[in-house]
Short mmCIF file of C-alpha atoms in Angstrom, two decimals:
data_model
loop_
_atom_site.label_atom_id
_atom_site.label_comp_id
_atom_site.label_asym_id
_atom_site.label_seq_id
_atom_site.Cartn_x
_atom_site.Cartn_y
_atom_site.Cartn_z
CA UNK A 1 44.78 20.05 -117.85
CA UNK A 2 43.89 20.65 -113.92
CA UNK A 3 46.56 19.71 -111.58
CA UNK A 4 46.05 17.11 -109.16
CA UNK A 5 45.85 17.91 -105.68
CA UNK A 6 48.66 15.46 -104.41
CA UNK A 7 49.24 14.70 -100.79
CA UNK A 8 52.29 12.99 -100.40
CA UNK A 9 52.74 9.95 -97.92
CA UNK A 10 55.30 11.43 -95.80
CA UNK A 11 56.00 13.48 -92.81
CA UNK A 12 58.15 16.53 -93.98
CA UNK A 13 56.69 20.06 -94.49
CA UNK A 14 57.08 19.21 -98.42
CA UNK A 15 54.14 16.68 -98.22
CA UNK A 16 51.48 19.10 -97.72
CA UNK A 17 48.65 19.19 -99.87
CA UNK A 18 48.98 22.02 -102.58
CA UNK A 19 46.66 24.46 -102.26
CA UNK A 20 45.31 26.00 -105.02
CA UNK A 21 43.05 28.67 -106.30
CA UNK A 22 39.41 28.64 -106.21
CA UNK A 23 40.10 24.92 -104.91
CA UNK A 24 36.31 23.70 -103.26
CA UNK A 25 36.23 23.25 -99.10
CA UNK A 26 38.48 20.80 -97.70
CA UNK A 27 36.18 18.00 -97.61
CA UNK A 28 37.97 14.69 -97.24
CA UNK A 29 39.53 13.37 -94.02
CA UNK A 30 42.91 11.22 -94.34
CA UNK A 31 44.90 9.21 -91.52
CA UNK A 32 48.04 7.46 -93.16
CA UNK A 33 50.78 4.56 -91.87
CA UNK A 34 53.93 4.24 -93.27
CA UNK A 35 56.34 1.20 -92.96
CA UNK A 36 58.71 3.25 -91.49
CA UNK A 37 56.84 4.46 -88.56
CA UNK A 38 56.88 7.90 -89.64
CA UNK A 39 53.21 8.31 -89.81
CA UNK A 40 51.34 5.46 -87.47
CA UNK A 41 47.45 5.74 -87.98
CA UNK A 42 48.30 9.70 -88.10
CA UNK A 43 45.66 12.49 -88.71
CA UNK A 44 47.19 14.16 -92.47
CA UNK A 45 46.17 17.77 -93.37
CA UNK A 46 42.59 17.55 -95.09
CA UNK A 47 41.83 17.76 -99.11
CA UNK A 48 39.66 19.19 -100.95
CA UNK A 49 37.00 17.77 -103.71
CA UNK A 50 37.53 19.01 -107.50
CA UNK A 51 34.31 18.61 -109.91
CA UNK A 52 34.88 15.46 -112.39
CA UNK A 53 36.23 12.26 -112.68
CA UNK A 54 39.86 11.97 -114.23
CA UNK A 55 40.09 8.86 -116.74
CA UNK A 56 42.39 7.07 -114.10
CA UNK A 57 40.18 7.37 -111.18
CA UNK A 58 39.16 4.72 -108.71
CA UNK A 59 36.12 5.15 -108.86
CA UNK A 60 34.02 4.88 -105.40
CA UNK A 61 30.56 4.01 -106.62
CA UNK A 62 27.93 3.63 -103.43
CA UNK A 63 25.02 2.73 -105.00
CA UNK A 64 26.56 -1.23 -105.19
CA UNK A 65 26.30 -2.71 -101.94
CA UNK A 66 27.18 -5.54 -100.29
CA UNK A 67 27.54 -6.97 -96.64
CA UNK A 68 26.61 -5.46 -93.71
CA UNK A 69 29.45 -5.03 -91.37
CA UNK A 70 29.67 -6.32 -87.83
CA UNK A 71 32.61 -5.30 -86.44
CA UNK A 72 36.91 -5.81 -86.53
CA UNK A 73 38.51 -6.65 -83.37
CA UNK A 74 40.22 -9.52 -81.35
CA UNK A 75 40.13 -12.57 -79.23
CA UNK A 76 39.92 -12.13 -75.86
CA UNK A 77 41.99 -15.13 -74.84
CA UNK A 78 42.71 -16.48 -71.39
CA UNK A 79 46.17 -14.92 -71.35
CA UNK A 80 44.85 -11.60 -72.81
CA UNK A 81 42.63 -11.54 -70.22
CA UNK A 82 44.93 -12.56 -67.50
CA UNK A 83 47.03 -9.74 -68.58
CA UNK A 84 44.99 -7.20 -68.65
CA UNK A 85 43.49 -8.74 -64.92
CA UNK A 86 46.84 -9.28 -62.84
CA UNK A 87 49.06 -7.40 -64.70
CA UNK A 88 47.75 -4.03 -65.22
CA UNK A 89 46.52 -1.83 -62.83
CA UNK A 90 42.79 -0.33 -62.69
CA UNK A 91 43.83 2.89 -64.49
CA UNK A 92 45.61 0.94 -66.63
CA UNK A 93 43.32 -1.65 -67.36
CA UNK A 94 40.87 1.16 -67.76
CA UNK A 95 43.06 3.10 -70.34
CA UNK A 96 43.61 0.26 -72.47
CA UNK A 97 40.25 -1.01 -72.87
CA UNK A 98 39.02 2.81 -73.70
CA UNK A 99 41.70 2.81 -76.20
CA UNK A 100 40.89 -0.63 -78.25
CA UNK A 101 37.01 -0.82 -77.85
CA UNK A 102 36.38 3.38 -77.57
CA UNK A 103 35.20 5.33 -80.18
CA UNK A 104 38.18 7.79 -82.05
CA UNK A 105 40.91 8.04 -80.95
CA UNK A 106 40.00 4.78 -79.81
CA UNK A 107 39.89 1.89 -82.23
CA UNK A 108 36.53 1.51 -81.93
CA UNK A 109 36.90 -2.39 -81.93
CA UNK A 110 33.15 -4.34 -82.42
CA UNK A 111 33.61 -8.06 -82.69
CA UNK A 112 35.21 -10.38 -79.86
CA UNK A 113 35.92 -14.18 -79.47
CA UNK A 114 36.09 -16.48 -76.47
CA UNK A 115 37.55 -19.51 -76.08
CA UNK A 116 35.07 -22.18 -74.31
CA UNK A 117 37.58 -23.77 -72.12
CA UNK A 118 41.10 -23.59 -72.63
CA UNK A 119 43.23 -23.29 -75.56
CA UNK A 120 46.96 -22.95 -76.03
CA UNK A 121 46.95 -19.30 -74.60
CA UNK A 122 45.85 -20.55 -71.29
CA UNK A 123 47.82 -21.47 -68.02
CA UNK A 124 46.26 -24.45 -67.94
CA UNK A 125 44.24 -27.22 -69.84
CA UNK A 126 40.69 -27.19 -68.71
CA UNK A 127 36.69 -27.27 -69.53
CA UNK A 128 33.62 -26.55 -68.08
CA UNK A 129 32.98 -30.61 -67.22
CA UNK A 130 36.17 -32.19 -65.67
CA UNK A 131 35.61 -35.32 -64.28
CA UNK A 132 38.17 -37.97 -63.23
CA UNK A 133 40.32 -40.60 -65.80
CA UNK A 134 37.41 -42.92 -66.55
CA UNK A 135 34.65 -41.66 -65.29
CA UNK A 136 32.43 -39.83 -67.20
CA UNK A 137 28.79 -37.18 -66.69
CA UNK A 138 26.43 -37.02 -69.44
CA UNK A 139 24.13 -35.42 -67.00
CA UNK A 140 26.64 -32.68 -67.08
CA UNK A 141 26.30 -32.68 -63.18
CA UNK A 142 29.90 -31.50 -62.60
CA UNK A 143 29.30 -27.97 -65.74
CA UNK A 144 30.68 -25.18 -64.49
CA UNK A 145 31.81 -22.08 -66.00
CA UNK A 146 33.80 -20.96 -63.03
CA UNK A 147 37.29 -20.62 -65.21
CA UNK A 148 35.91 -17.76 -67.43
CA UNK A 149 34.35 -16.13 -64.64
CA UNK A 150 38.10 -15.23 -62.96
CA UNK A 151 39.75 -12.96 -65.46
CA UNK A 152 37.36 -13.59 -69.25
CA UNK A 153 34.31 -12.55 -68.67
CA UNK A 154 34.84 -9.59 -66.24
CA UNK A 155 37.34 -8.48 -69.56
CA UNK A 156 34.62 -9.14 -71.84
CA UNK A 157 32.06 -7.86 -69.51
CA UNK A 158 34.52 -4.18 -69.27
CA UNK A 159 34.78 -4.37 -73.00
CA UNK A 160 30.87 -4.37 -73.15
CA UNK A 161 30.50 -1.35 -71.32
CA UNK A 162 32.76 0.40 -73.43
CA UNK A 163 31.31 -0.24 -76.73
CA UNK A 164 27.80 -1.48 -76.20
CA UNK A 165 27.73 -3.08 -79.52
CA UNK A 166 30.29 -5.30 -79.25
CA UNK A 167 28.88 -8.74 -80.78
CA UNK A 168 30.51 -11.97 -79.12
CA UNK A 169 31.15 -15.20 -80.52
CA UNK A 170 32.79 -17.82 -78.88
CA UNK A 171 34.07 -21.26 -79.52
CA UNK A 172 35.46 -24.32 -77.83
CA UNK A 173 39.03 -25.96 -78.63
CA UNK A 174 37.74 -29.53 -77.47
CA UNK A 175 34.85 -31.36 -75.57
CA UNK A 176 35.44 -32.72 -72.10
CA UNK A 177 37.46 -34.88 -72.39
CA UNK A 178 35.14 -38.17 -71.23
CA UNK A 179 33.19 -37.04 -74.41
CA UNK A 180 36.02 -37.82 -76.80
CA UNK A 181 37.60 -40.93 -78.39
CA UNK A 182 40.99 -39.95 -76.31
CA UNK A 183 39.60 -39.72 -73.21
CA UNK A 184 41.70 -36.44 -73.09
CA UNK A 185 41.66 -32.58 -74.01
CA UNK A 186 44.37 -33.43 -76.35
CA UNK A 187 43.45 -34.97 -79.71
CA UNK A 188 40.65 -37.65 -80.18
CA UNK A 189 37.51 -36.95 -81.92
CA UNK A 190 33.80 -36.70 -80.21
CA UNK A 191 31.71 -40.05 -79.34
CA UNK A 192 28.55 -40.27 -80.93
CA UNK A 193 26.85 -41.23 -77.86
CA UNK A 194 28.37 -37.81 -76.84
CA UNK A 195 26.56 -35.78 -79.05
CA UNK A 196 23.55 -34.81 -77.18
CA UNK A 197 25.72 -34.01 -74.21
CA UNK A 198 28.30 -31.80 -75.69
CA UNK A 199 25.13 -29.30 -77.65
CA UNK A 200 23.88 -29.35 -73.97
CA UNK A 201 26.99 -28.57 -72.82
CA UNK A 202 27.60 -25.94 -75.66
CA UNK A 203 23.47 -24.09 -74.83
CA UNK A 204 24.70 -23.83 -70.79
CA UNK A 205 27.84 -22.22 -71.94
CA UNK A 206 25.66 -19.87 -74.19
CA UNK A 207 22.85 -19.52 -71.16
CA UNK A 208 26.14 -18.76 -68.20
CA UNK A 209 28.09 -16.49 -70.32
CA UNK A 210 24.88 -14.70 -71.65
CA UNK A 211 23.82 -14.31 -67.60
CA UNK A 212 27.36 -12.77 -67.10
CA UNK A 213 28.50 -10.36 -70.29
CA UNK A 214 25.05 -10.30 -72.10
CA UNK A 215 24.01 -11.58 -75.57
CA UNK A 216 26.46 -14.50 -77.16
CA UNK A 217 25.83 -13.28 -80.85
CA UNK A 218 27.91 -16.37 -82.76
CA UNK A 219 29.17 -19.53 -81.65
CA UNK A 220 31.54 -22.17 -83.88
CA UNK A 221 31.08 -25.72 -82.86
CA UNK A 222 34.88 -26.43 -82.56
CA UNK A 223 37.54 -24.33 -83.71
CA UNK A 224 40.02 -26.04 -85.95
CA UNK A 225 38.05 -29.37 -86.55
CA UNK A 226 40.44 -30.32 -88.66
CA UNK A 227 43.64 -30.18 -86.54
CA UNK A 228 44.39 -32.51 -83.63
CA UNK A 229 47.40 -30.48 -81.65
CA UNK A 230 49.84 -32.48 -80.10
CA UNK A 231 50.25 -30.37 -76.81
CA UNK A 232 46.91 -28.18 -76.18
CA UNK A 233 42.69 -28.75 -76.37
CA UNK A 234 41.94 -29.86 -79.59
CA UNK A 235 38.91 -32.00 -81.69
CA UNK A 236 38.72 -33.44 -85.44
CA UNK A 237 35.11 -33.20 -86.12
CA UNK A 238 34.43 -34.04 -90.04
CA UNK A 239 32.22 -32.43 -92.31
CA UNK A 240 29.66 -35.09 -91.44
CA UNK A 241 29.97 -34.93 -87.77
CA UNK A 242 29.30 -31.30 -87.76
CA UNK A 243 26.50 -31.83 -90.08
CA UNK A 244 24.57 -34.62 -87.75
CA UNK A 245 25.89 -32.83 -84.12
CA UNK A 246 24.12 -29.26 -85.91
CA UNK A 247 20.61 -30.80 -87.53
CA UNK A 248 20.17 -33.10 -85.24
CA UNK A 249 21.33 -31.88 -81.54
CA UNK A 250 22.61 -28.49 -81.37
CA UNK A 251 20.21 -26.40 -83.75
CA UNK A 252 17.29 -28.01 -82.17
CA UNK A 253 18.59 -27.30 -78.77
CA UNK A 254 19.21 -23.70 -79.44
CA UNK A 255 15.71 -23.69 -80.88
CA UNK A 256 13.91 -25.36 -78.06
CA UNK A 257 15.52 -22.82 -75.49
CA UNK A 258 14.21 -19.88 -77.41
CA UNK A 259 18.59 -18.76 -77.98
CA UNK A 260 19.10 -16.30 -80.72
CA UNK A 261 22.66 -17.31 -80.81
CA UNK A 262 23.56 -17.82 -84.63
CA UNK A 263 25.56 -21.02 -85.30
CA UNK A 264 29.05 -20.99 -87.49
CA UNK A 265 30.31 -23.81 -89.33
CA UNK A 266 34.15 -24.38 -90.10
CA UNK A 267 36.43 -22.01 -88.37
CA UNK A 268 39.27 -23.24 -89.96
CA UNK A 269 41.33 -22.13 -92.77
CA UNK A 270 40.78 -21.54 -96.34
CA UNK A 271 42.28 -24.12 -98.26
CA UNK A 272 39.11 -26.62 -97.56
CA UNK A 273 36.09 -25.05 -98.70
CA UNK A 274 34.48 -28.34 -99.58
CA UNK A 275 34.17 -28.51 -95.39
CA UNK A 276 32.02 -26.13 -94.91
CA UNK A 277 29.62 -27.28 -98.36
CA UNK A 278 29.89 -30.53 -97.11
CA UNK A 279 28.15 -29.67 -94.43
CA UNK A 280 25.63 -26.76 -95.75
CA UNK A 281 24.78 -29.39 -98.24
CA UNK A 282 23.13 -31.52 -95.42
CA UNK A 283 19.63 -29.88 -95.42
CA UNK A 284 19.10 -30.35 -91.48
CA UNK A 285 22.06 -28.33 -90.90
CA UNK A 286 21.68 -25.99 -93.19
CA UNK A 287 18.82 -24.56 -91.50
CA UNK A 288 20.63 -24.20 -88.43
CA UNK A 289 23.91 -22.45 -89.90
CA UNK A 290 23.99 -18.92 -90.34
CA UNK A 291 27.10 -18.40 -91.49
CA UNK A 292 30.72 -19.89 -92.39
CA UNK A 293 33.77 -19.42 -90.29
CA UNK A 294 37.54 -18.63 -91.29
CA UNK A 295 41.39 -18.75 -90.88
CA UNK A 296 44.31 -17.67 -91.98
CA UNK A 297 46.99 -20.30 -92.01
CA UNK A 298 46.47 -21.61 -94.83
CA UNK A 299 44.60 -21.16 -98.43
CA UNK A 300 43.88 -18.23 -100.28
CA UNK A 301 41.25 -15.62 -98.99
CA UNK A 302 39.26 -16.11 -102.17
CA UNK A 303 37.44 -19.44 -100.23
CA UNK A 304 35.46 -17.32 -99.22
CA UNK A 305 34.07 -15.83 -102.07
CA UNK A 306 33.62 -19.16 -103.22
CA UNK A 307 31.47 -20.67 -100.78
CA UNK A 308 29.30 -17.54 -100.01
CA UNK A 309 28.97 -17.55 -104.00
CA UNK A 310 27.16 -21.16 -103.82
CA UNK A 311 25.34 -20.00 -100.44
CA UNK A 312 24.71 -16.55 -100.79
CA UNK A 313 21.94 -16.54 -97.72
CA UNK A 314 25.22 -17.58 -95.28
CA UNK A 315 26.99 -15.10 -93.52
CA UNK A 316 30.55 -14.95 -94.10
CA UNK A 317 33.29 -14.40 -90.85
CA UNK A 318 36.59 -14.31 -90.32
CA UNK A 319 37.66 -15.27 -87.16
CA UNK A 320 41.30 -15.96 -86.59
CA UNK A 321 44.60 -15.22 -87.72
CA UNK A 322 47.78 -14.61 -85.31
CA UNK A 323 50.71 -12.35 -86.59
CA UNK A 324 53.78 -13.45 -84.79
CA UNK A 325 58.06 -13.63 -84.93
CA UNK A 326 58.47 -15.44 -88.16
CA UNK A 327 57.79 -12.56 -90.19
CA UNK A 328 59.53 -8.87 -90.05
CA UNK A 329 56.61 -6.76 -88.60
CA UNK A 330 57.59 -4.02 -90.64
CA UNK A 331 57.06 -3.54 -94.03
CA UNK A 332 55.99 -7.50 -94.01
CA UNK A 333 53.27 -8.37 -91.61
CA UNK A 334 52.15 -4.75 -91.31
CA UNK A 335 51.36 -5.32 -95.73
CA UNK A 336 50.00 -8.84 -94.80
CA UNK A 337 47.59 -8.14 -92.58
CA UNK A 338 46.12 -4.83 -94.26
CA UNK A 339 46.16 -6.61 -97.87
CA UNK A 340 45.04 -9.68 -96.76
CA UNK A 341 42.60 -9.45 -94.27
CA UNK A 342 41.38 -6.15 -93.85
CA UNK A 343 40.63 -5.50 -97.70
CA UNK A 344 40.85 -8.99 -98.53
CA UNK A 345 38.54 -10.44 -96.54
CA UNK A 346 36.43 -8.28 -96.50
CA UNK A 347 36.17 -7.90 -100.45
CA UNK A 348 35.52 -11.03 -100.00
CA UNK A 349 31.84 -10.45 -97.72
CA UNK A 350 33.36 -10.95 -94.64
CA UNK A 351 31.09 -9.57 -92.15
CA UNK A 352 33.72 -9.49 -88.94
CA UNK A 353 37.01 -9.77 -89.10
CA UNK A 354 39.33 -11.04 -86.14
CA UNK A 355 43.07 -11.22 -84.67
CA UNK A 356 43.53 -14.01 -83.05
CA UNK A 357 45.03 -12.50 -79.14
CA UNK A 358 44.10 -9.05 -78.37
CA UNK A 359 46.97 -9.18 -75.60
CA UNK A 360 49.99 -11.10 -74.99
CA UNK A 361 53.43 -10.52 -72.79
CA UNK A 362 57.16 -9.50 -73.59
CA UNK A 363 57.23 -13.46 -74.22
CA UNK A 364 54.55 -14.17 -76.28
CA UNK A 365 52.39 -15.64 -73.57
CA UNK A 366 51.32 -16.71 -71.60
CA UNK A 367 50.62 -19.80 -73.31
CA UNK A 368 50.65 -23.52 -72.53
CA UNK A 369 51.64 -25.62 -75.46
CA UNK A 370 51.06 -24.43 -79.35
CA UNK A 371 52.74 -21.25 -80.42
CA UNK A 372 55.25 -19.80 -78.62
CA UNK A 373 55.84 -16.49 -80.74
CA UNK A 374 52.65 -15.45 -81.67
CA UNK A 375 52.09 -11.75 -81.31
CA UNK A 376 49.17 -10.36 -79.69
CA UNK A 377 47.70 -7.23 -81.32
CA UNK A 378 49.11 -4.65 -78.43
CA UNK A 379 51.81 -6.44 -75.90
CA UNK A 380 51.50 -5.61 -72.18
CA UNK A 381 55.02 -5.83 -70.34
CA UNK A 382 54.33 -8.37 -67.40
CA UNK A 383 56.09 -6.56 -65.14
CA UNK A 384 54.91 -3.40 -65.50
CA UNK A 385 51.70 -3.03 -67.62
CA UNK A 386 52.94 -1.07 -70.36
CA UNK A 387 51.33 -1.24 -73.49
CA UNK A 388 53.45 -1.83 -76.63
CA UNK A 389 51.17 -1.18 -80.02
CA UNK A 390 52.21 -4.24 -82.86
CA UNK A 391 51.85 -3.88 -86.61
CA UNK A 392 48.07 -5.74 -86.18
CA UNK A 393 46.89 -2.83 -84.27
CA UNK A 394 47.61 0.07 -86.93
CA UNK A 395 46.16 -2.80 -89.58
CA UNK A 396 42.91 -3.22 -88.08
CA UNK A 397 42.95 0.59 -86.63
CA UNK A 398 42.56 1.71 -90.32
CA UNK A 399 38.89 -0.05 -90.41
CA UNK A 400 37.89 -0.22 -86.81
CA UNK A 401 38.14 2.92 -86.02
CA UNK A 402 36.44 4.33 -88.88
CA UNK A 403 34.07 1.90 -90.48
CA UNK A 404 31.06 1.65 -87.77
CA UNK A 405 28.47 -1.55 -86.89
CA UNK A 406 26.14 -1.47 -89.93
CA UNK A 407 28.13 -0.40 -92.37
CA UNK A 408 28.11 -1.82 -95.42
CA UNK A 409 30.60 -2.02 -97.66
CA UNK A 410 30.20 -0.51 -101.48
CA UNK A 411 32.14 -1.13 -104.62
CA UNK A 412 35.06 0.69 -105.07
CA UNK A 413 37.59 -0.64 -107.80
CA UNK A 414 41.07 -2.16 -106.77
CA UNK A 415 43.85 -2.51 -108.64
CA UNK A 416 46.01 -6.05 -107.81
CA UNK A 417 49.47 -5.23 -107.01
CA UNK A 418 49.11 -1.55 -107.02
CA UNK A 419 46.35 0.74 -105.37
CA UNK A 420 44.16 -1.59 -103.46
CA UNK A 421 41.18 -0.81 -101.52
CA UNK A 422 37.69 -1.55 -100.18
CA UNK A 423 35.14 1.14 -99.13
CA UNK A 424 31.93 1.47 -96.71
CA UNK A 425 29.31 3.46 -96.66
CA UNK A 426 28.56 4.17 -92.87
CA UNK A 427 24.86 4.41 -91.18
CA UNK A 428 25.53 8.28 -90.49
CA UNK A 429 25.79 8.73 -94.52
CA UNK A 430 29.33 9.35 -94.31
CA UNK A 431 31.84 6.93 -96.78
CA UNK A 432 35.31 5.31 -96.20
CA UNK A 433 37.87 4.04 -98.26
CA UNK A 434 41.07 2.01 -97.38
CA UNK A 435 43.93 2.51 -99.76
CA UNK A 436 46.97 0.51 -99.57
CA UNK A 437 50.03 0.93 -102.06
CA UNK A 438 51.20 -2.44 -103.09
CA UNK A 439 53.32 -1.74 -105.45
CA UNK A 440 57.44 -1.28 -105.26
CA UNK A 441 57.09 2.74 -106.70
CA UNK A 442 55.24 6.03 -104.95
CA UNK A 443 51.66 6.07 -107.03
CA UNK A 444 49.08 8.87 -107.38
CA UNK A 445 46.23 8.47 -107.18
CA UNK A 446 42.59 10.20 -107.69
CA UNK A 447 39.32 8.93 -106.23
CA UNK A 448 36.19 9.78 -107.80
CA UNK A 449 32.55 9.80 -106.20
CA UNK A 450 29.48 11.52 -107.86
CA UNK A 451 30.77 13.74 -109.96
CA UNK A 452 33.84 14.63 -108.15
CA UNK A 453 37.17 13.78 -106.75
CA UNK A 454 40.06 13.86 -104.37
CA UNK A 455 43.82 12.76 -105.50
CA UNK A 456 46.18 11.67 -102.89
CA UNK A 457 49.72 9.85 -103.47
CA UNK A 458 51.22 6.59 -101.48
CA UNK A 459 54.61 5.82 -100.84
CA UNK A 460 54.76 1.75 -101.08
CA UNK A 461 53.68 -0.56 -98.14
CA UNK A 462 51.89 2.83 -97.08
CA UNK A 463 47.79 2.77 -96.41
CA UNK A 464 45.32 6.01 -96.37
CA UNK A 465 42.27 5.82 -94.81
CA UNK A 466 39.80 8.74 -96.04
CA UNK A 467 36.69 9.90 -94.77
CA UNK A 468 34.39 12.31 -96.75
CA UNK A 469 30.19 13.21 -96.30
CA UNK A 470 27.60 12.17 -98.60
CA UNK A 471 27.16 15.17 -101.08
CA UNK A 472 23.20 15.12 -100.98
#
């Protein structure tokens, strides 16, 4: 029997690929991470395409598609932005931005959130319609977006020019607080008679920020609807709020001022899918939702699945997770992050995928209430701008950089607690495929494609990304 070309997942001079007689052009490109830093998102000596398809092949097959990609990336909070604003000089704000959103050796990142007014990573508690204890403004008289426009939207607006098709979504953590039962940015739920206001207040947002950055691609009507913080902006919407504020205010407003701005339910975690149905089971909304929302914190990522299985004309996102200190970064939230929500979600049709900060300081911040050791996905020292690259970067640097806007991704078989992987067939004709190892023992591997294949080997907690041409 042929012997497997194996490259082995380590940095040594004895992991080179074997070369071989008569062996066909190196065709396929590889950049591999290992949990112990040996390799971080590194280029790996080329391999080279054999005829056939061994028995134990996973088996890359692009004629099955699925969705169409938008983009991975990251939110661009207050404090990321601040950061990169005050706390970085030009050059350095310049080389940063270049290095995230930039094509190779960039990450290439496509897909952004804002926060509409503050959340916890803010230095203070704010929205676009303050008005004093008691008083209140349905003519939204006081709406300003003057807080986004000192350090977010110039970031988002930089971001832009780097990658043109970055796509934008953004999403409020509460109403003004005169529109809410608390009479606060901190808990409450929204009063009916405040429902008009707040999808007016939610269009201007859309109209101001469009003016300033460009297009607003997706917007959630509250993130987190089911959470009421203790200490930060926050909103419990039900099912059947969102259902009556979407059909019967804010789809109709969008509509009526011509906004191509799509409309997300949920944004919230997994372990409630009947939120979202609940509310694309009310026909008015339905026609106004394009897609369903996710998070992390809680579930399993097969929610997804689930609901875009019932409404398969619904996009599917996923639009916040945070890694942070209560995990070891490496082997353990390095594993979680690529298993989970790079191939995970995405095996399970989710069209973006986002971190939750893109940026935070030596101290996890800033931040005003909520978590206080969240990890952002690069760290900027506060004091003097330099950029420290977490676990979430190399995660989402394996897809980012490699799998472009349009993409779509393609079957490729995964094997639970061993090999697992998701693939994409780019617009250029060329085809990716993440591998991760979860297993406890170095596997081998071969990948097969149209008649031929590639073999490659993983040490465990290790991931390959490999990039080969169409063969027609």
């Amino acid at each position: 029997m042929r012997m497997l070309a194996l490259s082995l997942a380590c940095a040594s001079a004895a992991c080179a690929p074997v070369e071989r007689p008569g062996a066909a052009p190196a065709a396929v490109e590889v950049w591999l991470t290992t949990p112990d830093k040996a390799a971080l998102l590194a280029p790996q000596a080329p391999l080279a395409f054999e005829p056939g398809a061994p028995a134990d092949a996973i088996m890359v097959d692009p004629a099955k598609r699925y969705q169409r990609m938008v983009g991975f990336g990251a939110s661009i909070t207050d404090a990321s932005a601040w950061l990169i604003q005050k706390r970085m000089t030009a050059a350095q704000r310049e080389k940063l931005l270049a290095e995230l959103f930039g094509p190779a050796p960039g990450l290439n990142f496509a897909f952004t959130r804002l926060t509409v007014g503050a959340s916890d990573f803010s230095l203070s508690h704010y929205s676009y319609d303050d008005v004093a204890k008691g008083q209140t403004d349905p003519g939204l008289a006081h709406f300003s977006i003057a807080p986004a426009r000192a350090e977010v939207l110039p970031t988002a607006k930089a971001a832009r020019a780097v990658n043109p098709q970055l796509a934008v979504m953004i999403s409020p953590w509460s109403a003004p607080g005169w529109m809410k039962t608390s009479d606060s940015l901190i808990k409450g739920s929204l009063r009916e008679a405040a429902y008009a206001p707040f999808a007016t207040y939610l269009r201007r947002t859309v109209q101001d920020f469009a003016a300033a950055i460009g297009p607003i691609d997706y917007l959630s009507i509250q993130n987190e609807p089911d959470f009421e913080p203790e200490n930060y902006p926050g909103m419990r919407l039900s099912a059947a709020q969102r259902a009556r504020i979407i059909g019967d205010h804010l789809g109709p407003e969008f509509a009526r001022a011509g906004l191509k701005t799509r409309i997300l339910d949920w944004d919230h975690n997994w372990d409630q899918p009947a939120q979202p149905l609940g509310v694309l089971a009310d026909p008015a909304a339905a026609r106004h939702v394009a897609g369903v929302a996710w998070h992390c914190y809680n579930g399993d990522v097969a929610a997804q699945s689930e609901v875009r299985d019932r409404h398969p004309d619904k996009g599917v996102f996923f639009t916040e997770c945070s890694g942070g200190e209560w995990s070891k970064a490496w082997p353990d939230s390095w594993a979680w992050t690529i298993r989970t929500l790079i191939i995970g979600s995405t095996r399970n049709w989710a069209r973006g995928v986002l971190m939750w900060n893109l940026a935070l300081d030596e101290n996890f911040g800033p931040h005003l209430g909520g978590c206080g050791n969240c990890r952002g996905v690069v760290a900027i020292d506060s004091k003097t701008g330099e950029v420290t690259r977490n676990p979430e970067y190399y995660a989402f640097g394996h897809a980012s950089r490699f799998v472009a806007v349009g993409a779509q991704r393609i079957a490729s078989e995964s094997r639970p607690g061993g090999i697992e992987t998701v693939a994409f067939a780019n617009p250029d004709g060329s085809r990716v495929l993440l591998a991760f190892n979860a297993g406890k023992e170095m596997a081998a591997f071969p990948v097969a494609e149209s008649g031929r294949y590639f073999a490659y080997r993983l040490a465990p907690n290790a991931a390959a990304t490999f990039r080969w041409r169409d063969p027609r």
